[in-house]
Short mmCIF file of C-alpha atoms in Angstrom, two decimals:
data_model
loop_
_atom_site.label_atom_id
_atom_site.label_comp_id
_atom_site.label_asym_id
_atom_site.label_seq_id
_atom_site.Cartn_x
_atom_site.Cartn_y
_atom_site.Cartn_z
CA MET A 101 -1.29 4.47 19.22
CA THR A 102 -0.31 7.67 21.02
CA GLN A 103 -1.47 11.00 19.72
CA SER A 104 -0.33 14.49 20.53
CA LEU A 105 -2.82 17.22 21.31
CA ASP A 106 -2.65 20.70 19.84
CA ASN A 107 -4.06 23.79 21.47
CA ALA A 108 -7.39 23.64 19.67
CA GLN A 109 -7.91 20.06 20.77
CA ILE A 110 -6.99 20.83 24.39
CA GLU A 111 -9.35 23.82 24.27
CA ALA A 112 -12.16 21.57 22.97
CA LEU A 113 -11.53 19.07 25.73
CA VAL A 114 -11.55 21.72 28.47
CA ARG A 115 -14.69 23.31 27.02
CA ARG A 116 -16.47 19.99 27.02
CA ALA A 117 -15.38 19.23 30.58
CA VAL A 118 -16.49 22.63 31.90
CA ARG A 119 -19.86 22.39 30.12
CA ALA A 120 -20.43 18.93 31.57
CA ILE A 121 -19.60 20.08 35.08
CA VAL A 122 -21.94 23.04 34.71
CA ASN A 123 -24.63 20.62 33.51
CA ASN A 124 -23.78 18.25 36.38
CA ASP A 125 -23.00 15.56 33.77
CA LEU A 126 -19.70 14.14 34.95
CA SER A 127 -19.85 10.90 32.97
CA SER A 128 -19.94 12.89 29.71
CA ALA A 129 -17.07 15.01 30.91
CA ALA A 130 -15.02 11.96 31.68
CA GLN A 131 -15.69 10.16 28.44
CA PRO A 132 -17.59 11.29 25.34
CA PRO A 133 -19.11 8.33 23.49
CA GLY A 134 -16.45 6.04 22.10
CA TRP A 135 -13.53 7.91 23.67
CA VAL A 136 -10.80 6.35 25.81
CA ASP A 137 -8.59 8.32 28.22
CA GLY A 138 -10.04 11.62 27.17
CA LYS A 139 -9.31 11.14 23.46
CA PRO A 140 -11.07 9.55 20.49
CA ASN A 141 -10.15 5.89 20.28
CA LEU A 142 -8.57 5.82 16.81
CA ARG A 143 -9.13 2.55 15.03
CA VAL A 144 -7.94 1.63 11.56
CA SER A 145 -9.78 -1.26 9.90
CA ILE A 146 -8.93 -3.13 6.72
CA SER A 147 -12.00 -3.63 4.52
CA ALA A 148 -11.34 -6.86 2.66
CA ARG A 149 -13.18 -7.27 -0.65
CA HIS A 150 -16.92 -7.43 -0.05
CA VAL A 151 -20.31 -6.75 -1.62
CA HIS A 152 -23.36 -4.76 -0.55
CA LEU A 153 -26.65 -6.08 -1.94
CA SER A 154 -30.14 -4.77 -2.49
CA ASP A 155 -33.06 -6.74 -1.04
CA GLU A 156 -34.06 -7.73 -4.54
CA HIS A 157 -30.59 -9.07 -5.34
CA VAL A 158 -30.46 -11.05 -2.03
CA GLU A 159 -33.61 -12.89 -3.14
CA THR A 160 -32.29 -13.47 -6.68
CA LEU A 161 -28.96 -14.85 -5.41
CA PHE A 162 -30.14 -16.78 -2.35
CA GLY A 163 -33.76 -17.62 -3.09
CA PRO A 164 -37.28 -16.10 -2.72
CA GLY A 165 -37.79 -14.62 0.74
CA ALA A 166 -34.08 -14.86 1.63
CA THR A 167 -32.59 -12.24 3.96
CA LEU A 168 -29.00 -11.68 5.08
CA THR A 169 -27.96 -13.70 8.14
CA PRO A 170 -25.59 -11.77 10.42
CA MET A 171 -22.42 -13.77 11.13
CA LYS A 172 -20.29 -11.14 12.90
CA GLY A 173 -20.97 -7.55 13.94
CA LEU A 174 -18.73 -4.87 12.52
CA TYR A 175 -17.21 -2.10 14.62
CA GLN A 176 -19.89 0.37 13.51
CA ASP A 177 -23.15 -0.41 15.34
CA GLY A 178 -25.81 -2.04 13.16
CA PHE A 179 -23.47 -3.23 10.45
CA PHE A 180 -22.46 -6.87 10.01
CA ALA A 181 -20.65 -9.45 7.92
CA ALA A 182 -23.29 -11.85 6.68
CA GLU A 183 -23.00 -15.60 6.49
CA GLN A 184 -23.64 -15.32 2.77
CA THR A 185 -20.92 -15.06 0.12
CA VAL A 186 -21.15 -14.64 -3.64
CA MET A 187 -18.90 -15.55 -6.55
CA ILE A 188 -17.76 -12.53 -8.55
CA VAL A 189 -16.96 -13.15 -12.22
CA GLY A 190 -15.05 -10.67 -14.36
CA PRO A 191 -15.16 -10.02 -18.10
CA LYS A 192 -12.50 -12.59 -18.95
CA LYS A 193 -14.31 -15.33 -16.94
CA ARG A 194 -11.77 -14.98 -14.17
CA MET A 195 -13.45 -15.09 -10.79
CA LEU A 196 -13.24 -14.52 -7.05
CA PRO A 197 -14.98 -17.62 -5.66
CA SER A 198 -16.18 -16.38 -2.27
CA VAL A 199 -16.73 -12.68 -1.57
CA ARG A 200 -18.39 -11.78 1.74
CA VAL A 201 -21.71 -9.95 1.76
CA LEU A 202 -21.98 -7.07 4.28
CA GLY A 203 -25.28 -6.01 5.81
CA PRO A 204 -27.70 -4.41 6.10
CA THR A 205 -28.99 -4.28 2.52
CA ARG A 206 -28.78 -1.06 0.49
CA PRO A 207 -30.86 0.48 -2.32
CA PHE A 208 -28.23 -0.56 -4.87
CA SER A 209 -25.71 -3.37 -4.99
CA GLN A 210 -22.02 -2.51 -4.96
CA VAL A 211 -18.79 -4.53 -5.12
CA GLU A 212 -15.70 -3.20 -3.28
CA LEU A 213 -12.32 -4.66 -4.25
CA ALA A 214 -8.67 -3.82 -3.72
CA PHE A 215 -6.60 -3.21 -6.88
CA THR A 216 -4.89 -6.59 -6.40
CA ASP A 217 -8.35 -8.22 -6.55
CA SER A 218 -9.41 -6.27 -9.59
CA ILE A 219 -6.20 -7.19 -11.44
CA SER A 220 -6.72 -10.87 -10.70
CA LEU A 221 -10.32 -10.44 -11.94
CA GLY A 222 -9.26 -8.66 -15.11
CA LEU A 223 -11.21 -5.50 -14.29
CA ASP A 224 -9.99 -1.91 -14.46
CA ILE A 225 -11.82 -0.21 -11.60
CA PRO A 226 -11.91 3.42 -10.47
CA ILE A 227 -11.46 4.72 -6.93
CA ARG A 228 -14.86 5.92 -5.74
CA HIS A 229 -16.59 6.83 -2.53
CA SER A 230 -19.35 4.44 -1.56
CA GLY A 231 -22.59 5.04 -3.51
CA ASP A 232 -20.86 7.02 -6.27
CA ILE A 233 -21.05 4.27 -8.92
CA ASP A 234 -22.13 5.98 -12.19
CA GLY A 235 -19.78 4.95 -15.00
CA THR A 236 -18.13 2.17 -13.05
CA PRO A 237 -17.72 -1.32 -14.49
CA GLY A 238 -20.05 -4.17 -13.67
CA CYS A 239 -19.58 -7.87 -13.13
CA VAL A 240 -21.54 -11.06 -12.71
CA MET A 241 -22.53 -12.13 -9.17
CA VAL A 242 -23.32 -15.80 -8.69
CA GLY A 243 -25.21 -17.18 -5.68
CA PRO A 244 -26.64 -20.59 -4.90
CA ALA A 245 -30.09 -19.64 -6.18
CA GLY A 246 -29.33 -17.36 -9.11
CA THR A 247 -27.09 -14.94 -10.96
CA ILE A 248 -27.06 -11.14 -11.31
CA GLN A 249 -25.56 -9.28 -14.25
CA LEU A 250 -24.50 -6.07 -12.47
CA ASP A 251 -24.17 -3.27 -15.04
CA LYS A 252 -22.20 -0.99 -12.73
CA GLY A 253 -21.00 -0.83 -9.12
CA VAL A 254 -17.55 -2.40 -8.98
CA ILE A 255 -15.22 0.08 -7.27
CA ARG A 256 -12.11 0.47 -5.18
CA ALA A 257 -13.45 2.21 -2.09
CA ALA A 258 -11.65 5.51 -1.48
CA ARG A 259 -9.99 5.80 1.93
CA HIS A 260 -12.27 7.41 4.47
CA VAL A 261 -12.73 7.91 8.17
CA HIS A 262 -16.03 7.56 9.98
CA MET A 263 -16.44 9.80 13.00
CA ASN A 264 -19.02 11.52 15.18
CA GLN A 265 -19.19 15.24 15.84
CA SER A 266 -17.11 15.00 19.05
CA ASP A 267 -14.34 13.39 17.06
CA ALA A 268 -14.64 15.99 14.33
CA GLN A 269 -14.39 18.75 16.92
CA PHE A 270 -11.35 17.04 18.47
CA TYR A 271 -9.51 17.00 15.15
CA GLY A 272 -10.86 20.34 13.97
CA VAL A 273 -12.34 18.91 10.81
CA LYS A 274 -15.80 18.60 9.25
CA LYS A 275 -17.60 16.26 6.84
CA GLY A 276 -15.99 16.38 3.44
CA ASP A 277 -12.52 17.42 4.65
CA PHE A 278 -9.48 15.31 3.97
CA MET A 279 -6.99 14.01 6.50
CA ASP A 280 -3.63 12.19 6.46
CA LEU A 281 -3.18 8.86 8.19
CA LYS A 282 0.36 8.04 9.27
CA ILE A 283 0.98 4.41 10.16
CA THR A 284 4.32 3.81 11.76
CA SER A 285 5.32 0.20 11.15
CA PRO A 286 8.78 -1.39 11.25
CA GLN A 287 10.51 -0.93 7.86
CA CYS A 288 7.29 0.03 6.11
CA THR A 289 5.95 3.27 7.58
CA ILE A 290 3.38 4.96 5.33
CA THR A 291 1.47 8.22 5.31
CA MET A 292 -1.76 8.03 3.37
CA SER A 293 -3.28 11.29 2.20
CA ASP A 294 -6.78 11.78 0.79
CA VAL A 295 -8.61 10.25 3.76
CA LEU A 296 -12.16 11.65 3.45
CA VAL A 297 -13.98 12.66 6.64
CA ARG A 298 -17.44 11.12 6.91
CA ALA A 299 -18.81 12.71 10.03
CA ASP A 300 -22.29 12.11 11.45
CA GLU A 301 -23.95 11.99 14.85
CA THR A 302 -23.51 8.33 15.68
CA SER A 303 -20.46 6.78 14.01
CA LYS A 304 -17.48 5.58 15.98
CA LEU A 305 -14.04 6.85 14.94
CA GLU A 306 -12.75 4.35 12.38
CA VAL A 307 -10.56 4.66 9.30
CA HIS A 308 -11.32 2.25 6.48
CA ILE A 309 -8.52 1.22 4.17
CA ASP A 310 -8.35 -1.78 1.84
CA THR A 311 -6.15 -4.83 1.85
CA ASP A 312 -3.52 -3.35 -0.49
CA GLU A 313 -3.16 -0.33 1.77
CA GLY A 314 -3.16 -2.44 4.91
CA ASN A 315 -0.59 -4.86 3.52
CA ALA A 316 1.62 -2.09 2.17
CA CYS A 317 2.23 -0.89 5.75
CA ASN A 318 1.76 -4.26 7.47
CA LEU A 319 -0.95 -2.78 9.67
CA ASP A 320 -0.88 -5.70 12.06
CA SER A 321 2.64 -4.72 13.10
CA ALA A 322 2.02 -0.98 13.40
CA THR A 323 3.47 0.68 16.50
CA LYS A 324 1.76 4.08 16.14
CA ILE A 325 -1.24 5.48 14.25
CA GLU A 326 -1.84 9.17 13.71
CA LEU A 327 -4.73 10.96 12.06
CA ILE A 328 -3.79 14.49 10.98
CA PRO A 329 -5.85 17.16 9.15
CA SER A 330 -4.40 17.57 5.66
CA GLY A 331 -2.05 20.53 5.50
CA GLY A 332 -2.01 20.68 9.29
CA GLY A 333 1.11 18.62 9.64
CA CYS A 334 2.52 15.48 8.25
CA GLY A 335 3.89 13.64 11.26
CA CYS A 336 7.49 14.54 10.47
CA LYS A 337 9.76 16.12 13.02
CA ALA A 338 9.38 19.59 11.54
CA HIS A 339 5.82 19.91 12.82
CA MET B 22 7.47 13.65 -12.20
CA THR B 23 8.84 17.10 -11.36
CA GLN B 24 11.33 17.56 -8.55
CA SER B 25 12.34 20.66 -6.65
CA LEU B 26 15.99 21.44 -6.00
CA ASP B 27 17.37 22.58 -2.69
CA ASN B 28 20.48 24.69 -2.27
CA ALA B 29 22.80 21.70 -1.74
CA GLN B 30 21.57 20.10 -4.93
CA ILE B 31 21.98 23.29 -6.92
CA GLU B 32 25.47 23.71 -5.50
CA ALA B 33 26.34 20.14 -6.55
CA LEU B 34 25.03 20.77 -10.05
CA VAL B 35 26.97 24.00 -10.41
CA ARG B 36 30.12 22.40 -9.03
CA ARG B 37 29.83 19.53 -11.50
CA ALA B 38 29.20 21.89 -14.40
CA VAL B 39 32.20 24.11 -13.53
CA ARG B 40 34.47 21.14 -13.08
CA ALA B 41 33.40 19.76 -16.43
CA ILE B 42 34.00 23.04 -18.19
CA VAL B 43 37.43 23.31 -16.57
CA ASN B 44 38.15 19.80 -17.78
CA ASN B 45 36.73 20.66 -21.18
CA ASP B 46 34.21 17.84 -20.71
CA LEU B 47 30.97 19.42 -21.76
CA SER B 48 29.04 16.20 -22.29
CA SER B 49 29.55 15.25 -18.65
CA ALA B 50 28.48 18.76 -17.62
CA ALA B 51 25.36 18.49 -19.65
CA GLN B 52 24.32 15.07 -18.56
CA PRO B 53 25.76 12.74 -15.91
CA PRO B 54 25.04 9.07 -16.71
CA GLY B 55 21.36 8.29 -16.54
CA TRP B 56 20.31 11.91 -15.98
CA VAL B 57 17.68 13.77 -17.97
CA ASP B 58 17.41 17.60 -18.14
CA GLY B 59 20.14 18.05 -15.53
CA LYS B 60 18.51 15.86 -12.92
CA PRO B 61 18.48 12.20 -12.03
CA ASN B 62 15.74 10.44 -13.96
CA LEU B 63 13.67 9.10 -11.04
CA ARG B 64 12.02 5.79 -11.81
CA VAL B 65 9.80 3.74 -9.46
CA SER B 66 9.39 0.10 -10.39
CA ILE B 67 7.04 -2.47 -8.94
CA SER B 68 8.81 -5.77 -8.22
CA ALA B 69 6.13 -8.39 -8.64
CA ARG B 70 6.72 -11.68 -6.80
CA HIS B 71 9.85 -13.41 -8.11
CA VAL B 72 12.61 -15.84 -7.20
CA HIS B 73 16.39 -15.72 -7.42
CA LEU B 74 18.08 -19.09 -7.86
CA SER B 75 21.56 -20.54 -7.36
CA ASP B 76 23.16 -22.33 -10.31
CA GLU B 77 22.68 -25.63 -8.46
CA HIS B 78 18.97 -25.00 -7.99
CA VAL B 79 18.50 -24.06 -11.65
CA GLU B 80 19.83 -27.48 -12.60
CA THR B 81 17.68 -29.30 -10.04
CA LEU B 82 14.52 -27.48 -11.11
CA PHE B 83 15.08 -27.34 -14.91
CA GLY B 84 17.45 -30.27 -15.62
CA PRO B 85 21.18 -31.03 -15.68
CA GLY B 86 23.14 -28.33 -17.51
CA ALA B 87 20.16 -25.92 -17.54
CA THR B 88 20.84 -22.21 -17.39
CA LEU B 89 18.49 -19.26 -17.17
CA THR B 90 17.20 -17.94 -20.51
CA PRO B 91 16.77 -14.18 -20.59
CA MET B 92 13.27 -13.18 -21.66
CA LYS B 93 13.35 -9.43 -20.95
CA GLY B 94 16.04 -7.10 -19.68
CA LEU B 95 15.32 -5.19 -16.45
CA TYR B 96 16.02 -1.48 -16.04
CA GLN B 97 19.31 -2.19 -14.23
CA ASP B 98 21.91 -3.29 -16.77
CA GLY B 99 22.79 -7.01 -16.66
CA PHE B 100 19.62 -8.09 -14.86
CA PHE B 101 16.77 -9.90 -16.59
CA ALA B 102 13.48 -11.71 -16.21
CA ALA B 103 14.07 -15.32 -17.27
CA GLU B 104 11.76 -17.38 -19.42
CA GLN B 105 11.67 -19.88 -16.54
CA THR B 106 9.06 -19.86 -13.81
CA VAL B 107 8.63 -22.08 -10.70
CA MET B 108 5.73 -23.16 -8.59
CA ILE B 109 5.97 -22.05 -4.97
CA VAL B 110 4.18 -24.25 -2.41
CA GLY B 111 3.48 -23.13 1.14
CA PRO B 112 3.15 -25.09 4.39
CA LYS B 113 -0.58 -25.65 3.96
CA LYS B 114 -0.15 -26.99 0.40
CA ARG B 115 -1.45 -23.69 -0.97
CA MET B 116 0.59 -22.57 -3.94
CA LEU B 117 1.51 -19.84 -6.38
CA PRO B 118 1.58 -21.70 -9.71
CA SER B 119 3.91 -19.52 -11.78
CA VAL B 120 6.50 -17.27 -10.14
CA ARG B 121 9.03 -15.63 -12.46
CA VAL B 122 12.75 -16.35 -12.06
CA LEU B 123 15.05 -13.31 -12.26
CA GLY B 124 18.65 -13.58 -13.42
CA PRO B 125 21.54 -13.72 -13.19
CA THR B 126 21.88 -16.55 -10.64
CA ARG B 127 23.04 -15.86 -7.09
CA PRO B 128 24.97 -17.79 -4.43
CA PHE B 129 21.74 -18.54 -2.57
CA SER B 130 18.13 -18.88 -3.71
CA GLN B 131 15.59 -16.36 -2.42
CA VAL B 132 11.84 -15.89 -2.90
CA GLU B 133 10.41 -12.31 -2.80
CA LEU B 134 6.66 -11.96 -2.23
CA ALA B 135 4.24 -9.16 -1.37
CA PHE B 136 2.25 -9.66 1.85
CA THR B 137 -0.86 -10.36 -0.23
CA ASP B 138 1.03 -13.25 -1.88
CA SER B 139 2.29 -14.59 1.43
CA ILE B 140 -1.20 -14.54 2.94
CA SER B 141 -2.57 -16.47 -0.01
CA LEU B 142 0.30 -18.90 0.41
CA GLY B 143 -0.26 -19.27 4.19
CA LEU B 144 3.20 -17.99 5.10
CA ASP B 145 4.12 -15.37 7.72
CA ILE B 146 7.12 -13.60 6.19
CA PRO B 147 9.40 -10.88 7.53
CA ILE B 148 10.46 -7.71 5.75
CA ARG B 149 14.12 -8.12 4.85
CA HIS B 150 16.69 -6.58 2.62
CA SER B 151 17.89 -8.81 -0.16
CA GLY B 152 20.41 -11.41 1.04
CA ASP B 153 19.47 -11.08 4.70
CA ILE B 154 17.61 -14.37 4.96
CA ASP B 155 18.72 -15.98 8.24
CA GLY B 156 15.72 -17.04 10.29
CA THR B 157 13.24 -16.54 7.43
CA PRO B 158 10.71 -19.24 6.44
CA GLY B 159 11.28 -21.63 3.61
CA CYS B 160 8.98 -23.16 1.00
CA VAL B 161 8.94 -25.79 -1.72
CA MET B 162 9.93 -24.79 -5.26
CA VAL B 163 8.69 -27.00 -8.04
CA GLY B 164 10.14 -27.00 -11.57
CA PRO B 165 9.62 -29.27 -14.60
CA ALA B 166 12.68 -31.37 -13.72
CA GLY B 167 12.68 -31.42 -9.94
CA THR B 168 11.76 -29.98 -6.57
CA ILE B 169 13.66 -27.96 -3.98
CA GLN B 170 12.90 -27.88 -0.25
CA LEU B 171 14.11 -24.39 0.57
CA ASP B 172 14.83 -24.15 4.33
CA LYS B 173 14.92 -20.34 4.39
CA GLY B 174 14.79 -17.43 2.00
CA VAL B 175 11.15 -16.36 1.63
CA ILE B 176 10.95 -12.61 2.34
CA ARG B 177 9.08 -9.47 1.66
CA ALA B 178 11.75 -7.25 0.09
CA ALA B 179 12.21 -4.01 2.02
CA ARG B 180 11.70 -0.85 -0.01
CA HIS B 181 14.94 0.40 -1.46
CA VAL B 182 16.35 2.74 -4.03
CA HIS B 183 19.26 1.89 -6.31
CA MET B 184 21.43 4.81 -7.34
CA ASN B 185 24.90 5.75 -8.45
CA GLN B 186 27.22 8.22 -6.72
CA SER B 187 26.04 11.19 -8.87
CA ASP B 188 22.48 10.51 -7.77
CA ALA B 189 23.56 10.17 -4.11
CA GLN B 190 25.37 13.48 -4.32
CA PHE B 191 22.30 15.13 -5.92
CA TYR B 192 20.05 14.01 -3.05
CA GLY B 193 22.71 14.50 -0.35
CA VAL B 194 22.52 10.89 0.83
CA LYS B 195 24.85 7.91 1.08
CA LYS B 196 24.56 4.14 1.08
CA GLY B 197 22.61 2.96 4.11
CA ASP B 198 20.57 6.19 4.53
CA PHE B 199 16.81 6.17 4.38
CA MET B 200 14.61 8.31 2.19
CA ASP B 201 10.92 9.07 1.79
CA LEU B 202 9.10 8.42 -1.46
CA LYS B 203 6.01 10.52 -2.06
CA ILE B 204 3.72 9.28 -4.81
CA THR B 205 0.98 11.76 -5.71
CA SER B 206 -1.87 9.84 -7.23
CA PRO B 207 -5.58 10.82 -7.59
CA GLN B 208 -7.40 9.93 -4.38
CA CYS B 209 -4.62 7.69 -3.14
CA THR B 210 -1.48 9.72 -2.54
CA ILE B 211 1.05 7.94 -0.31
CA THR B 212 4.38 8.80 1.30
CA MET B 213 6.48 5.73 1.98
CA SER B 214 9.23 6.10 4.56
CA ASP B 215 12.07 3.62 5.23
CA VAL B 216 13.34 3.59 1.59
CA LEU B 217 16.94 2.30 1.97
CA VAL B 218 19.63 3.88 -0.20
CA ARG B 219 21.68 1.25 -2.07
CA ALA B 220 24.30 3.39 -3.79
CA ASP B 221 27.12 2.07 -5.97
CA GLU B 222 29.13 3.18 -8.98
CA THR B 223 26.96 1.81 -11.76
CA SER B 224 23.27 1.51 -10.82
CA LYS B 225 20.60 3.65 -12.42
CA LEU B 226 18.30 5.55 -10.09
CA GLU B 227 15.36 3.24 -9.44
CA VAL B 228 13.09 2.72 -6.41
CA HIS B 229 11.83 -0.80 -5.96
CA ILE B 230 8.49 -1.32 -4.24
CA ASP B 231 6.27 -4.38 -4.25
CA THR B 232 2.85 -4.96 -5.71
CA ASP B 233 0.99 -4.13 -2.44
CA GLU B 234 2.81 -0.81 -2.22
CA GLY B 235 2.33 -0.11 -5.95
CA ASN B 236 -1.36 -0.96 -5.80
CA ALA B 237 -1.95 1.00 -2.60
CA CYS B 238 -1.08 4.20 -4.48
CA ASN B 239 -2.16 3.10 -7.93
CA LEU B 240 1.36 3.83 -9.27
CA ASP B 241 0.23 3.68 -12.88
CA SER B 242 -1.94 6.72 -12.33
CA ALA B 243 0.66 8.77 -10.39
CA THR B 244 1.03 12.39 -11.42
CA LYS B 245 4.15 13.22 -9.40
CA ILE B 246 6.96 11.25 -7.77
CA GLU B 247 9.33 12.75 -5.19
CA LEU B 248 12.30 11.19 -3.42
CA ILE B 249 13.21 13.05 -0.26
CA PRO B 250 15.94 12.39 2.36
CA SER B 251 14.23 11.24 5.58
CA GLY B 252 13.91 14.10 8.02
CA GLY B 253 14.80 16.55 5.32
CA GLY B 254 11.24 17.22 4.33
CA CYS B 255 8.10 15.32 3.74
CA GLY B 256 6.64 16.84 0.63
CA CYS B 257 4.06 18.88 2.56
CA LYS B 258 3.64 22.61 2.06
CA ALA B 259 5.46 23.42 5.30
CA HIS B 260 8.84 22.53 3.80
#
């Protein structure tokens, strides 16, 4: 989990420390929000298959007046795995019996699967960033109180990294940039490119990959995780 | 599917061409076995979950005197997917109903799964190279004529590349070396390290990865595949 610092990162750290001392704000100097030991606390999370639902669809699937019941908070504040699950049925009547609903609700429902899931469901799904669902396949969602024929919204979520502006400054990246994620794991080290930066004011630094990606590198056994701006190095010894 | 040549590779090609001309063996100069357009024909294959069986286990599972029936030849000459499948049962009675048997038979039976498979089966399996099965978990194999309690032999096959000596010379590697495999694929490019070289006299150049690895990079959509000696470059623009 160690990370090396380049000059720009060291400069950013020093600048922040000096500014905080000038402002007599030592706690900020010691630790920007979500940082540990003077660095962003890099976390990589596997997003297992899940659905996001609109308020209307929650009521259709779980009954009039139903709302999502938080079961477990996610790493990002305000987001949670709900107690509710739905059955997802594909075009060949193959199904995934119990897919977790994540909250809070959204304007539009969306189903996020790994490729392995989509193959078992008989669906050919595109890689999309969350919310970009035009032209994607649909499916049937079945809950205890009703069924939804979803016309679109089944995607494989593209790799992405949530971060706040302090993190973005640390890495020298901005919203919309791409980064590489190197996961060193015994006998199955992988470098994933195309990791989209989703930077805002409040997010904690967290890379989201899916179960195929997490299993490909056996994330649980990883000994080192590095997040690198694309083109700025690849984690090999030449850099 | 394009590959760039370094100086050592160009030298090897020229040396081979000159030697062949001297020996009046123009066909060899034009095309070493399995090469296309003066280069090894790099192929990456996904090994879906499968089992290898001993002759004794074939008879136990499929009946006295039973032998494997080839259904489809694999890329490597002499190897085949058999018509036979077995049910694999894990410790929690979860099962994979139909796992393909590959032939020919071997001295010891072995079950090769992706991590996604092993999780669904309730088994914690190590990454091993084929044949290295001491200390690995077992399972129950069920066939139409009988059942085997396998005490060990369930593994996740480590990434590897089969090649012949011409291929090894082209890449400047030898048996036991490791290589990197970069798969450029829209929105999910991956570089896999730890690809073991298994070089012999007769194999065709072929990387074997499992379904998790193949799905992580959506291999079917790949636009470029590069095989690079470890430490000798990483496919990034700096090399």
